Tab-separated table of C-alpha atoms in Angstrom:
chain	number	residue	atom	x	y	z
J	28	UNK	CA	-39.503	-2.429	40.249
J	29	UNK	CA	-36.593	-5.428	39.413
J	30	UNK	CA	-34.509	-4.774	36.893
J	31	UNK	CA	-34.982	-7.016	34.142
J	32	UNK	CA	-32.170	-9.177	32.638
J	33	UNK	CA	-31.304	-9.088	29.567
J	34	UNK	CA	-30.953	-12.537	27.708
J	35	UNK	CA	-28.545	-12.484	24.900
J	36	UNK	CA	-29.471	-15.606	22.454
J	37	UNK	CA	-26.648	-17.539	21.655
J	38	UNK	CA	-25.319	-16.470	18.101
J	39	UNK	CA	-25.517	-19.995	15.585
J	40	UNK	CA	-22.198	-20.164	15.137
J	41	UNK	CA	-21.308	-20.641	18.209
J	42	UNK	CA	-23.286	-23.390	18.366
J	43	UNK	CA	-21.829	-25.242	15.246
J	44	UNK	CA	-18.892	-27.040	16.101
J	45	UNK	CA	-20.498	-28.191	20.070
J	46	UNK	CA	-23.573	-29.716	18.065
J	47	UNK	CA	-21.182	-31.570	15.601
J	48	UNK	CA	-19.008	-32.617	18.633
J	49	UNK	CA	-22.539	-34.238	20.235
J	50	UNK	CA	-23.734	-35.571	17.005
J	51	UNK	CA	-20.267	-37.463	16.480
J	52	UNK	CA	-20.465	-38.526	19.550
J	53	UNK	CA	-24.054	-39.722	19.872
J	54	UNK	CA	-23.035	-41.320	16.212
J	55	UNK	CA	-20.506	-43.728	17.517
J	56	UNK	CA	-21.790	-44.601	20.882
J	57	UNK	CA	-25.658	-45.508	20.227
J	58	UNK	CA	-24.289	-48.813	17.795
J	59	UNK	CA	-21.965	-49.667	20.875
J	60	UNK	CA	-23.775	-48.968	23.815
J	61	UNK	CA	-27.016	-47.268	23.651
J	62	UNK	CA	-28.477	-49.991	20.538
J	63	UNK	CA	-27.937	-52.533	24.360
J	64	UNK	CA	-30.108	-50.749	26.623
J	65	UNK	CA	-33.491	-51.086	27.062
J	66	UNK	CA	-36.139	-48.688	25.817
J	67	UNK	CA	-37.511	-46.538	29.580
J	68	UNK	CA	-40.684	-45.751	26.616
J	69	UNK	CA	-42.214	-47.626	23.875
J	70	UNK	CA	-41.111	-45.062	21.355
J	71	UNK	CA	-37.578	-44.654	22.447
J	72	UNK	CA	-35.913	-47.210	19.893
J	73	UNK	CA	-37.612	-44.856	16.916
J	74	UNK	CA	-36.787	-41.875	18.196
J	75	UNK	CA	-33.116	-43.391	18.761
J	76	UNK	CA	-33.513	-43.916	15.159
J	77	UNK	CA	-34.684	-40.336	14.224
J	78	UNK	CA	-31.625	-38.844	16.159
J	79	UNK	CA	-28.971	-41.570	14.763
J	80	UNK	CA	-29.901	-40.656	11.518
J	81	UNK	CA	-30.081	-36.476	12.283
J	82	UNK	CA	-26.644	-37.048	14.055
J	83	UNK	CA	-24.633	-39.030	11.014
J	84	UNK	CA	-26.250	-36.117	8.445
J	85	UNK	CA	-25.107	-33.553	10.500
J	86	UNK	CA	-21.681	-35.339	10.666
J	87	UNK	CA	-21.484	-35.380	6.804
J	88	UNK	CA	-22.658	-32.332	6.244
J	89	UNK	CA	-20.118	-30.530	8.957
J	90	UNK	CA	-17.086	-32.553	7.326
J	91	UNK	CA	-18.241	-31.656	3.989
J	92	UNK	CA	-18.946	-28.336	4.253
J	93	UNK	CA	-15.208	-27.868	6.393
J	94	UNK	CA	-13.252	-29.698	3.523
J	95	UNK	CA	-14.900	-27.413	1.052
J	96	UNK	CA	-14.606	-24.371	3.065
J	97	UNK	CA	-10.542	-25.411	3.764
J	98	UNK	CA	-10.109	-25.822	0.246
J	99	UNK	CA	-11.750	-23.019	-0.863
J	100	UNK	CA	-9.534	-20.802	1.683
J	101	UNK	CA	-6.714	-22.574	0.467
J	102	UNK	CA	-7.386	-21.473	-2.711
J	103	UNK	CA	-7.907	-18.255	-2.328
J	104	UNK	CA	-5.191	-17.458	0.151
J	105	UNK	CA	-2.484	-18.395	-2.599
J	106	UNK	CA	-4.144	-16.784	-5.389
J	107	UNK	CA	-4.434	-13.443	-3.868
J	108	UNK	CA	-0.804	-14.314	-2.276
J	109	UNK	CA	0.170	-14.774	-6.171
J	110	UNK	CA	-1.689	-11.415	-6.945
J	111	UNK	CA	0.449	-9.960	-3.947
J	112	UNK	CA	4.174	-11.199	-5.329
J	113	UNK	CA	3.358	-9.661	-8.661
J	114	UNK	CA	2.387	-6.387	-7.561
J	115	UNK	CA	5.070	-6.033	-4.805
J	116	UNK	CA	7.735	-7.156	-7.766
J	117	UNK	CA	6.273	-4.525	-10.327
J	118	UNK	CA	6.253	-1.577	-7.108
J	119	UNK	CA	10.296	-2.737	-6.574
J	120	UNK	CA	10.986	-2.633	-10.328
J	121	UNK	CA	9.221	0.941	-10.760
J	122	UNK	CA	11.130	2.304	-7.498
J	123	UNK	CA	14.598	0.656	-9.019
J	124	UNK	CA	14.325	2.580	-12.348
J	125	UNK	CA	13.393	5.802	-10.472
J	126	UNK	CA	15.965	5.514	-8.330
J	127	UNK	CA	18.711	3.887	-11.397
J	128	UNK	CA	17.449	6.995	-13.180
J	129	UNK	CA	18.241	9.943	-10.263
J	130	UNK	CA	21.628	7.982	-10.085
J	131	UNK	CA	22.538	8.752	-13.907
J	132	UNK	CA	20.588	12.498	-13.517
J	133	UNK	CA	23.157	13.602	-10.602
J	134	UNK	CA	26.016	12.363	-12.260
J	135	UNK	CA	26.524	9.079	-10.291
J	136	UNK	CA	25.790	5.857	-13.091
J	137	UNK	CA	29.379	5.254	-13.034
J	138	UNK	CA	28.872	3.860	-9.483
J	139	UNK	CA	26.471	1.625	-9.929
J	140	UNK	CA	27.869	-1.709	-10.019
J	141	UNK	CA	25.342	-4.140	-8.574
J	142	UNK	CA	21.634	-3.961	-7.183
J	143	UNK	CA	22.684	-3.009	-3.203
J	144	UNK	CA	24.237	0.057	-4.611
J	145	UNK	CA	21.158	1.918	-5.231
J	146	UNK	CA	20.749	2.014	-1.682
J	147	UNK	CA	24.250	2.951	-0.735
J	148	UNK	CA	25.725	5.049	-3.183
J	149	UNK	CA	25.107	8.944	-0.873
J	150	UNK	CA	23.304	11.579	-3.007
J	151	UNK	CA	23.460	13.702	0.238
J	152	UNK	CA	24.942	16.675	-1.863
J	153	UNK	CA	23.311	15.339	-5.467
J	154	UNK	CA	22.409	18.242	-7.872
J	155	UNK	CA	20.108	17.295	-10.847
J	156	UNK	CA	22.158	17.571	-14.088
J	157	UNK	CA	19.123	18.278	-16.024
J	158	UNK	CA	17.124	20.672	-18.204
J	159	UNK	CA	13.951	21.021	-17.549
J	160	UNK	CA	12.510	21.503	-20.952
J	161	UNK	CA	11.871	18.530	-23.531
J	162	UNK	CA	14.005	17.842	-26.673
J	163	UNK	CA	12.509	19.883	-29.234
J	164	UNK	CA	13.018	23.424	-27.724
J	165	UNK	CA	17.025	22.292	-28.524
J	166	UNK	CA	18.576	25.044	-26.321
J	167	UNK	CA	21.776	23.884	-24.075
J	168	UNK	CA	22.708	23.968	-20.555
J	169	UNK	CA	25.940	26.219	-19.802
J	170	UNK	CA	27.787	24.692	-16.508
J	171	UNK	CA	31.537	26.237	-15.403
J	172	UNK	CA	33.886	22.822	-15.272
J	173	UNK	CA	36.600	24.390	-13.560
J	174	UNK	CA	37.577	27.913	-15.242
J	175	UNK	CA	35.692	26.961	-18.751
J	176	UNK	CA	32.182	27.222	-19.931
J	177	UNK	CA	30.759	24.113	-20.905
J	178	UNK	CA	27.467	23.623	-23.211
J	179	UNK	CA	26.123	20.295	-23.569
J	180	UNK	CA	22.709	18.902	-24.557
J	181	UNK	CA	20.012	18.843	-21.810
J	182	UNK	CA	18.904	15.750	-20.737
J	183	UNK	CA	15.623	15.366	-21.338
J	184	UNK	CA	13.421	16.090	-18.224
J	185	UNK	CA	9.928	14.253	-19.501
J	186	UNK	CA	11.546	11.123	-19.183
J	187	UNK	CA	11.977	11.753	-15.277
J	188	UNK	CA	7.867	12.243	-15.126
J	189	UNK	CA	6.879	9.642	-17.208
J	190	UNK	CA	9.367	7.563	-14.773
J	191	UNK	CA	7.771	9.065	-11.813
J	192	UNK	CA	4.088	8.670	-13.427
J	193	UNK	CA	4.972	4.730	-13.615
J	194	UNK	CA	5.988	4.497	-9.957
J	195	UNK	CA	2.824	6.367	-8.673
J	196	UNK	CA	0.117	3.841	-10.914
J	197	UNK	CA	2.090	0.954	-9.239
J	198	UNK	CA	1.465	2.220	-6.072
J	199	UNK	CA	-1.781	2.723	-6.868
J	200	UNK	CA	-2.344	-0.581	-8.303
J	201	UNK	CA	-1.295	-1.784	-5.352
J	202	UNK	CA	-3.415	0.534	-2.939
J	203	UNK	CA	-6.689	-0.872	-5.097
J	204	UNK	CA	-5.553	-4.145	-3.716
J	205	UNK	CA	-5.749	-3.679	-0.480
J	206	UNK	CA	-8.539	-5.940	0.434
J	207	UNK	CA	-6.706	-9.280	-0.851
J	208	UNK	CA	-3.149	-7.887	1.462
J	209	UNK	CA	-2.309	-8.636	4.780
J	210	UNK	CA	-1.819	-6.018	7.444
J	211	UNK	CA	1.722	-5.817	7.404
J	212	UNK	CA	1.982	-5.049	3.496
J	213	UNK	CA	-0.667	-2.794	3.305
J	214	UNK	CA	1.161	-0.714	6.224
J	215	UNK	CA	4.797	-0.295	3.938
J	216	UNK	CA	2.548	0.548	1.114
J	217	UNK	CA	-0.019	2.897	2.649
J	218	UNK	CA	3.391	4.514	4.207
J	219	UNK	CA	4.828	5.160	0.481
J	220	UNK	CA	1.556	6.114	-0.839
J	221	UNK	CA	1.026	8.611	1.857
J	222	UNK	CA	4.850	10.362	1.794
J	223	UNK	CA	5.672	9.829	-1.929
J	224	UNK	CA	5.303	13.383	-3.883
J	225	UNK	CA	8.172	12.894	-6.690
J	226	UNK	CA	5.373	13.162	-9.509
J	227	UNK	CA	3.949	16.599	-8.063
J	228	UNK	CA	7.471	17.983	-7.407
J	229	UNK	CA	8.672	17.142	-11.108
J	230	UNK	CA	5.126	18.280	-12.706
J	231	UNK	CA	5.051	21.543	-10.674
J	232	UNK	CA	8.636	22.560	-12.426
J	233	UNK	CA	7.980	21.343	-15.670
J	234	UNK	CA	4.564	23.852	-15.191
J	235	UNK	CA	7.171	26.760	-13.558
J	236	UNK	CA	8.904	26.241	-16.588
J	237	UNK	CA	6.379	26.037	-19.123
J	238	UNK	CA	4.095	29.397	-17.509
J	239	UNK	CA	7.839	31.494	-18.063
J	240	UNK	CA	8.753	30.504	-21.234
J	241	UNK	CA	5.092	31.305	-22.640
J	242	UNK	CA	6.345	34.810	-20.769
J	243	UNK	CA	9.767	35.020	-22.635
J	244	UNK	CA	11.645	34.321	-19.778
J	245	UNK	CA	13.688	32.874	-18.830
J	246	UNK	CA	15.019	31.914	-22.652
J	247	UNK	CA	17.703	29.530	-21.459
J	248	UNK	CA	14.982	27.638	-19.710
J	249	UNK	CA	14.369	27.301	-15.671
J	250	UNK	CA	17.171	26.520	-13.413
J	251	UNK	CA	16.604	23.755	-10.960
J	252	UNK	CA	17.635	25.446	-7.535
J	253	UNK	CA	18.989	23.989	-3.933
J	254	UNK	CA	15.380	24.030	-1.889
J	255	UNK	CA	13.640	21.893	-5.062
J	256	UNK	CA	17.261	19.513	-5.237
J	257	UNK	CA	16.608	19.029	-1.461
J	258	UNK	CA	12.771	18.092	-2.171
J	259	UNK	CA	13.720	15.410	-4.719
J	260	UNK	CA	16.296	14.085	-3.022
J	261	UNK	CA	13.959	13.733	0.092
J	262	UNK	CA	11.858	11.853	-1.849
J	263	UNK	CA	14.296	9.983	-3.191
J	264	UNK	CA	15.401	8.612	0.146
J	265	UNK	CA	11.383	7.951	0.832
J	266	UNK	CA	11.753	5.485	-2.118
J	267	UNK	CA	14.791	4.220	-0.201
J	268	UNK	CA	12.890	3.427	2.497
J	269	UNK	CA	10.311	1.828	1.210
J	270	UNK	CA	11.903	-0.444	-0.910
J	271	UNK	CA	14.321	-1.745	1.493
J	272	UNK	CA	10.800	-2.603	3.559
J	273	UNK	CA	9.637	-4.536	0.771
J	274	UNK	CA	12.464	-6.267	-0.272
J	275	UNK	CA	12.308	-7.700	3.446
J	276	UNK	CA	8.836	-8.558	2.803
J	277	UNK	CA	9.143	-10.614	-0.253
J	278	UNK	CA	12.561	-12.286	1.066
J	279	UNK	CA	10.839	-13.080	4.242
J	280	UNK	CA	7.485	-14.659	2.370
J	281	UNK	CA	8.675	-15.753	-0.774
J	282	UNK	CA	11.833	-16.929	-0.022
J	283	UNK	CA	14.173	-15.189	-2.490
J	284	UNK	CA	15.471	-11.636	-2.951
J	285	UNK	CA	14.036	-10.219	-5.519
J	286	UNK	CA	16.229	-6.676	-5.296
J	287	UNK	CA	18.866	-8.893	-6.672
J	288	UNK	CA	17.720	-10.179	-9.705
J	289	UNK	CA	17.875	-7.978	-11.821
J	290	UNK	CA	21.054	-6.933	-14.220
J	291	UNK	CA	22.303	-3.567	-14.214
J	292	UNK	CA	23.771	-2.939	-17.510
J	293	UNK	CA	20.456	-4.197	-19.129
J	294	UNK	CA	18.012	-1.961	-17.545
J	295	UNK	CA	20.189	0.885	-17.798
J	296	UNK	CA	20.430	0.147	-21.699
J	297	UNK	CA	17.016	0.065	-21.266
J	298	UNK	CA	15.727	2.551	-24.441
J	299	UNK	CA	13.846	4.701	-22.067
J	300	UNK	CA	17.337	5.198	-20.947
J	301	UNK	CA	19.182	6.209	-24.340
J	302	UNK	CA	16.584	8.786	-24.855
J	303	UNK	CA	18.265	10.883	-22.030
J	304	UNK	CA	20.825	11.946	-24.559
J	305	UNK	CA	20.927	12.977	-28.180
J	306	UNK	CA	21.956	10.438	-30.692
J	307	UNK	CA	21.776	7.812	-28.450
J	308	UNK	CA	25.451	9.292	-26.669
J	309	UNK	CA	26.248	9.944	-23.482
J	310	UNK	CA	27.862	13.679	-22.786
J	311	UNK	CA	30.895	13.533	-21.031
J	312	UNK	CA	30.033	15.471	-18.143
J	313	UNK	CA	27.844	12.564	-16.414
């Protein structure tokens, strides 16, 4: 028994644009030349008539429908293109103060001069000068400078998660967004959303700390060791990363560098900023 083969209908849209190329076609040659032949059947000047008038609605109706539908694209590819440039500028500014605010935790603000240095200055052997517990438990940190004891006034860890809690809701805000991004965005952020951990890291010692001093131990408060600096600094560089892909992305659509904008000595001033120290001074060991 023959096979039988299968006939795929041709899908409507397909059709669109041939029938308005026909219908333009039959709407400008039937005045010039078809209007001059003679009808082979008595009916043929009426239905010429019927299909002149089919072909010139068709031919509105196509060029209205594409101006609206180009405009409407239009529309919405720079509004969600607007959407984009604000989200992508409030991810940079969250990884900036994350990163502006490691800088002054290891001991390195003094360094920072302009915008390009958060991506230069090395924090391959950075140590977090930093107490884990909050301002109101008041105990001090006691560091050797050379062949003295020093005790200064911890810097207040909280500040670090709240700074890290920031970072991951702009990422998120972004990651809700995905449907109005291109491809190529969505890739640098998905790749930041999937590697960044900062927020768990800094939580999961603030908890260490919190379950042993509930214990007793240890009074002068948790010690931040070598394996959880390497973690931080890890993702640290992650940030790094990603924020020298999306400063290549806005420069490259938008036209500006938006890394560079900003001025250092304000947003370090910043008050989220003065509440790392007591009194609003800065100890003389950073």
């Amino acid at each position: 028994m023959p096979k039988q083969l299968l006939i795929m209908p041709i899908p409507i849209s397909k059709l669109i644009l041939p029938t308005f190329v026909v219908a333009l076609l039959y709407s400008i040659l039937k005045p010039i030349i078809l209007d001059n032949i003679e009808e082979f059947c008595p009916w043929g000047s009426e239905l010429g008539d019927i299909l002149y008038q089919l072909s010139l609605a068709y031919v509105g109706g196509y060029i209205f429908y594409w101006i609206a539908n180009f405009q409407s694209e239009r529309f919405e590819h720079e509004k969600n293109n607007t959407i984009n440039k604000v989200k992508i500028e409030k991810l940079i500014r969250s990884i900036q103060s994350t990163m502006i605010l490691y800088l002054v935790y290891i001991g390195e603000k003094g360094k920072i001069k302009n915008p390009d240095d958060l991506l230069n200055i090395p924090i391959d052997n950075g140590s977090l000068k930093i107490g884990i517990r909050d301002e109101n438990q008041q105990y001090k940190i006691i560091e050797r400078v050379g062949d003295e004891t020093v005790k200064r006034n911890s810097i207040y860890f909280n500040v670090f998660i709240e700074e890290a809690t920031e970072l991951n809701k702009s990422i998120d805000h972004c990651v809700n967004g995905y449907v109005l991004m291109p491809l190529d965005l969505i890739k640098i952020i998905e790749n930041l959303n999937q590697r960044s951990h900062l927020k768990w890291l800094l939580k999961r010692l603030k908890g260490l700390d919190e379950y042993l001093s509930e214990r007793g131990f240890p009074k002068e408060g948790l010690s931040i060791r070598g394996s959880e600096n390497l973690d931080i600094r890890n993702e640290i560089m992650i940030l790094r990363e990603s924020v020298i892909e999306l400063r290549k992305y806005y420069i490259k659509h938008f036209d500006i560098d938006f890394f560079g904008e900003f001025n250092i000595d304000e947003i370090i001033w910043l008050p989220q900023y003065n509440l790392l120290f007591p009194r609003n001074q800065e100890p003389n060991s950073l």
